Amino acid sequence: LTEALKRAPTYGALVFLDADTIVCRSLVKYACAMDKADVAFVPVPPARWHAGGQLRLSYDVDLSTPEANTGALFLRRTPKALDLLNHWSRTYRDLRRADPPQLMDQVAFRAALHISRAKWHSIDDAANCRGR
C-alpha cells in the first residue's frame, strides 16, 4: 500500500478497499471531499471501538483519535499519509505479537493515526455500505 501511494501522481490519491468490500456506488465524491486531509474514512462509533485500554497503555492514544472503518480508506499522497501507512504496518506487527495478540487492523490503524498525526476527514457511512 505504501509503495502504491508513493507511485501516485504528486498530490494524487489512492482508494484502498478491503478484500471483502463491495462498491455500491461511485466513490469519487469521497476522494474529492478530502480537502487538505491526509486520509479520509468512515469513523467507527465510539461505543464500538476496540482495545482502547491497550492503545492508551502502549501508544498513549486518547479519545480524540477515532477508530476507522478500514474497509474503505482514501489517502492523499502526502508525507503524513506515508508515515501513517508505515506506522500502521509497524503497529500491526507489534500488536500481532502482543500477549494477548491483537489481530484487528483497525486497532493498529488507530494507533498509527495517533502517532503520525495525519490529518483525517470523516466521510459518511455510505462510503462503506456494509451490505446495505
PDB file of C-alpha atoms in Angstrom:
ATOM      1  CA  LEU A   1       0.000   0.000   0.000  1.00  0.00           C
ATOM      2  CA  THR A   2       2.830   2.383   0.842  1.00  0.00           C
ATOM      3  CA  GLU A   3       4.530   1.662  -2.484  1.00  0.00           C
ATOM      4  CA  ALA A   4       1.286   2.208  -4.383  1.00  0.00           C
ATOM      5  CA  LEU A   5       0.785   5.587  -2.701  1.00  0.00           C
ATOM      6  CA  LYS A   6       4.385   6.573  -3.447  1.00  0.00           C
ATOM      7  CA  ARG A   7       3.685   5.881  -7.136  1.00  0.00           C
ATOM      8  CA  ALA A   8       0.549   8.026  -7.193  1.00  0.00           C
ATOM      9  CA  PRO A   9       0.902  11.332  -9.019  1.00  0.00           C
ATOM     10  CA  THR A  10       2.110  14.243  -6.898  1.00  0.00           C
ATOM     11  CA  TYR A  11      -0.883  15.347  -4.837  1.00  0.00           C
ATOM     12  CA  GLY A  12      -2.678  12.296  -6.183  1.00  0.00           C
ATOM     13  CA  ALA A  13      -4.846   9.994  -4.141  1.00  0.00           C
ATOM     14  CA  LEU A  14      -5.380   6.310  -3.593  1.00  0.00           C
ATOM     15  CA  VAL A  15      -8.506   4.425  -2.582  1.00  0.00           C
ATOM     16  CA  PHE A  16      -7.840   1.303  -0.534  1.00  0.00           C
ATOM     17  CA  LEU A  17     -10.636  -1.250  -0.348  1.00  0.00           C
ATOM     18  CA  ASP A  18     -10.585  -4.304   1.881  1.00  0.00           C
ATOM     19  CA  ALA A  19     -10.826  -7.627   0.050  1.00  0.00           C
ATOM     20  CA  ASP A  20     -14.398  -8.119   1.289  1.00  0.00           C
ATOM     21  CA  THR A  21     -15.580  -4.591   0.426  1.00  0.00           C
ATOM     22  CA  ILE A  22     -18.228  -4.293  -2.260  1.00  0.00           C
ATOM     23  CA  VAL A  23     -18.514  -0.960  -4.056  1.00  0.00           C
ATOM     24  CA  CYS A  24     -22.204   0.006  -4.034  1.00  0.00           C
ATOM     25  CA  ARG A  25     -21.871   3.427  -5.724  1.00  0.00           C
ATOM     26  CA  SER A  26     -19.275   5.843  -7.042  1.00  0.00           C
ATOM     27  CA  LEU A  27     -16.556   6.784  -4.540  1.00  0.00           C
ATOM     28  CA  VAL A  28     -15.341   9.852  -6.441  1.00  0.00           C
ATOM     29  CA  LYS A  29     -17.135  12.364  -4.216  1.00  0.00           C
ATOM     30  CA  TYR A  30     -15.404  10.973  -1.114  1.00  0.00           C
ATOM     31  CA  ALA A  31     -11.952  11.260  -2.619  1.00  0.00           C
ATOM     32  CA  CYS A  32     -12.739  14.804  -3.808  1.00  0.00           C
ATOM     33  CA  ALA A  33     -14.076  15.846  -0.380  1.00  0.00           C
ATOM     34  CA  MET A  34     -10.782  15.216   1.414  1.00  0.00           C
ATOM     35  CA  ASP A  35      -9.687  18.850   1.051  1.00  0.00           C
ATOM     36  CA  LYS A  36      -6.352  19.073   2.914  1.00  0.00           C
ATOM     37  CA  ALA A  37      -6.717  15.830   4.875  1.00  0.00           C
ATOM     38  CA  ASP A  38      -4.101  13.116   4.512  1.00  0.00           C
ATOM     39  CA  VAL A  39      -6.650  10.341   4.959  1.00  0.00           C
ATOM     40  CA  ALA A  40     -10.431  10.003   4.926  1.00  0.00           C
ATOM     41  CA  PHE A  41     -12.528   7.180   6.324  1.00  0.00           C
ATOM     42  CA  VAL A  42     -15.814   6.254   7.930  1.00  0.00           C
ATOM     43  CA  PRO A  43     -15.312   6.554  11.701  1.00  0.00           C
ATOM     44  CA  VAL A  44     -16.495   3.695  13.887  1.00  0.00           C
ATOM     45  CA  PRO A  45     -18.958   4.859  16.583  1.00  0.00           C
ATOM     46  CA  PRO A  46     -17.047   5.179  19.911  1.00  0.00           C
ATOM     47  CA  ALA A  47     -19.246   2.540  21.568  1.00  0.00           C
ATOM     48  CA  ARG A  48     -17.803   0.009  19.084  1.00  0.00           C
ATOM     49  CA  TRP A  49     -14.095   0.891  19.449  1.00  0.00           C
ATOM     50  CA  HIS A  50     -11.677  -1.932  20.232  1.00  0.00           C
ATOM     51  CA  ALA A  51      -8.706  -2.279  22.609  1.00  0.00           C
ATOM     52  CA  GLY A  52      -8.875   1.262  23.998  1.00  0.00           C
ATOM     53  CA  GLY A  53      -7.017   0.298  27.172  1.00  0.00           C
ATOM     54  CA  GLN A  54      -4.251  -1.438  25.248  1.00  0.00           C
ATOM     55  CA  LEU A  55      -3.870   1.570  22.948  1.00  0.00           C
ATOM     56  CA  ARG A  56      -3.723   4.018  25.864  1.00  0.00           C
ATOM     57  CA  LEU A  57      -1.049   1.971  27.624  1.00  0.00           C
ATOM     58  CA  SER A  58       1.091   1.109  24.610  1.00  0.00           C
ATOM     59  CA  TYR A  59       0.707   4.191  22.388  1.00  0.00           C
ATOM     60  CA  ASP A  60      -0.882   6.910  24.571  1.00  0.00           C
ATOM     61  CA  VAL A  61      -3.902   7.015  22.231  1.00  0.00           C
ATOM     62  CA  ASP A  62      -6.728   9.086  23.675  1.00  0.00           C
ATOM     63  CA  LEU A  63     -10.372   9.620  22.795  1.00  0.00           C
ATOM     64  CA  SER A  64      -9.567  12.356  20.268  1.00  0.00           C
ATOM     65  CA  THR A  65      -8.217   9.718  17.870  1.00  0.00           C
ATOM     66  CA  PRO A  66     -11.090   7.831  16.241  1.00  0.00           C
ATOM     67  CA  GLU A  67     -11.181   4.239  15.135  1.00  0.00           C
ATOM     68  CA  ALA A  68     -11.563   3.961  11.375  1.00  0.00           C
ATOM     69  CA  ASN A  69     -13.575   1.508   9.394  1.00  0.00           C
ATOM     70  CA  THR A  70     -10.591   0.395   7.319  1.00  0.00           C
ATOM     71  CA  GLY A  71     -12.729  -1.276   4.652  1.00  0.00           C
ATOM     72  CA  ALA A  72     -12.511   1.912   2.573  1.00  0.00           C
ATOM     73  CA  LEU A  73      -9.648   4.366   3.024  1.00  0.00           C
ATOM     74  CA  PHE A  74      -8.920   7.420   0.914  1.00  0.00           C
ATOM     75  CA  LEU A  75      -5.291   8.533   1.081  1.00  0.00           C
ATOM     76  CA  ARG A  76      -3.652  11.572  -0.457  1.00  0.00           C
ATOM     77  CA  ARG A  77      -0.002  11.339  -1.431  1.00  0.00           C
ATOM     78  CA  THR A  78       1.440  13.361   1.451  1.00  0.00           C
ATOM     79  CA  PRO A  79       4.368  12.760   3.811  1.00  0.00           C
ATOM     80  CA  LYS A  80       1.925  12.295   6.721  1.00  0.00           C
ATOM     81  CA  ALA A  81      -0.130   9.720   4.807  1.00  0.00           C
ATOM     82  CA  LEU A  82       3.044   7.793   4.009  1.00  0.00           C
ATOM     83  CA  ASP A  83       4.054   7.993   7.696  1.00  0.00           C
ATOM     84  CA  LEU A  84       0.593   6.757   8.629  1.00  0.00           C
ATOM     85  CA  LEU A  85       0.974   3.690   6.410  1.00  0.00           C
ATOM     86  CA  ASN A  86       4.458   2.937   7.749  1.00  0.00           C
ATOM     87  CA  HIS A  87       3.252   3.249  11.350  1.00  0.00           C
ATOM     88  CA  TRP A  88       0.183   1.125  10.553  1.00  0.00           C
ATOM     89  CA  SER A  89       2.404  -1.693   9.316  1.00  0.00           C
ATOM     90  CA  ARG A  90       4.711  -1.408  12.327  1.00  0.00           C
ATOM     91  CA  THR A  91       1.972  -1.190  14.954  1.00  0.00           C
ATOM     92  CA  TYR A  92       0.056  -4.069  13.376  1.00  0.00           C
ATOM     93  CA  ARG A  93       3.192  -6.210  13.575  1.00  0.00           C
ATOM     94  CA  ASP A  94       3.775  -5.212  17.206  1.00  0.00           C
ATOM     95  CA  LEU A  95       0.157  -5.735  18.262  1.00  0.00           C
ATOM     96  CA  ARG A  96       0.033  -9.097  16.491  1.00  0.00           C
ATOM     97  CA  ARG A  97       2.996 -10.177  18.652  1.00  0.00           C
ATOM     98  CA  ALA A  98       1.497  -8.819  21.897  1.00  0.00           C
ATOM     99  CA  ASP A  99       0.195 -11.044  24.668  1.00  0.00           C
ATOM    100  CA  PRO A 100      -2.677 -11.459  24.025  1.00  0.00           C
ATOM    101  CA  PRO A 101      -2.297 -10.761  20.317  1.00  0.00           C
ATOM    102  CA  GLN A 102      -4.459  -8.093  18.680  1.00  0.00           C
ATOM    103  CA  LEU A 103      -5.293  -9.118  15.122  1.00  0.00           C
ATOM    104  CA  MET A 104      -7.732  -6.355  14.145  1.00  0.00           C
ATOM    105  CA  ASP A 105      -6.110  -3.939  11.705  1.00  0.00           C
ATOM    106  CA  GLN A 106      -8.429  -1.135  12.884  1.00  0.00           C
ATOM    107  CA  VAL A 107      -6.671  -1.087  16.263  1.00  0.00           C
ATOM    108  CA  ALA A 108      -3.246  -0.725  14.666  1.00  0.00           C
ATOM    109  CA  PHE A 109      -4.599   1.920  12.281  1.00  0.00           C
ATOM    110  CA  ARG A 110      -5.932   3.959  15.219  1.00  0.00           C
ATOM    111  CA  ALA A 111      -2.512   3.822  16.907  1.00  0.00           C
ATOM    112  CA  ALA A 112      -0.813   4.798  13.623  1.00  0.00           C
ATOM    113  CA  LEU A 113      -3.231   7.692  13.106  1.00  0.00           C
ATOM    114  CA  HIS A 114      -2.321   8.987  16.565  1.00  0.00           C
ATOM    115  CA  ILE A 115       1.439   8.501  16.122  1.00  0.00           C
ATOM    116  CA  SER A 116       1.600  10.014  12.630  1.00  0.00           C
ATOM    117  CA  ARG A 117      -0.618  12.995  13.453  1.00  0.00           C
ATOM    118  CA  ALA A 118      -2.066  12.647   9.955  1.00  0.00           C
ATOM    119  CA  LYS A 119      -4.984  14.959   9.275  1.00  0.00           C
ATOM    120  CA  TRP A 120      -8.141  12.954   8.810  1.00  0.00           C
ATOM    121  CA  HIS A 121     -11.514  13.655   7.293  1.00  0.00           C
ATOM    122  CA  SER A 122     -14.714  11.923   8.320  1.00  0.00           C
ATOM    123  CA  ILE A 123     -16.861  10.620   5.495  1.00  0.00           C
ATOM    124  CA  ASP A 124     -20.393   9.357   5.837  1.00  0.00           C
ATOM    125  CA  ASP A 125     -21.010   5.652   6.191  1.00  0.00           C
ATOM    126  CA  ALA A 126     -22.461   5.394   2.687  1.00  0.00           C
ATOM    127  CA  ALA A 127     -18.843   5.153   1.519  1.00  0.00           C
ATOM    128  CA  ASN A 128     -18.641   1.766   3.216  1.00  0.00           C
ATOM    129  CA  CYS A 129     -22.178   0.480   2.920  1.00  0.00           C
ATOM    130  CA  ARG A 130     -21.562  -2.857   4.699  1.00  0.00           C
ATOM    131  CA  GLY A 131     -24.149  -4.796   2.693  1.00  0.00           C
ATOM    132  CA  ARG A 132     -26.877  -2.137   2.544  1.00  0.00           C
TER     133      ARG A 132
END
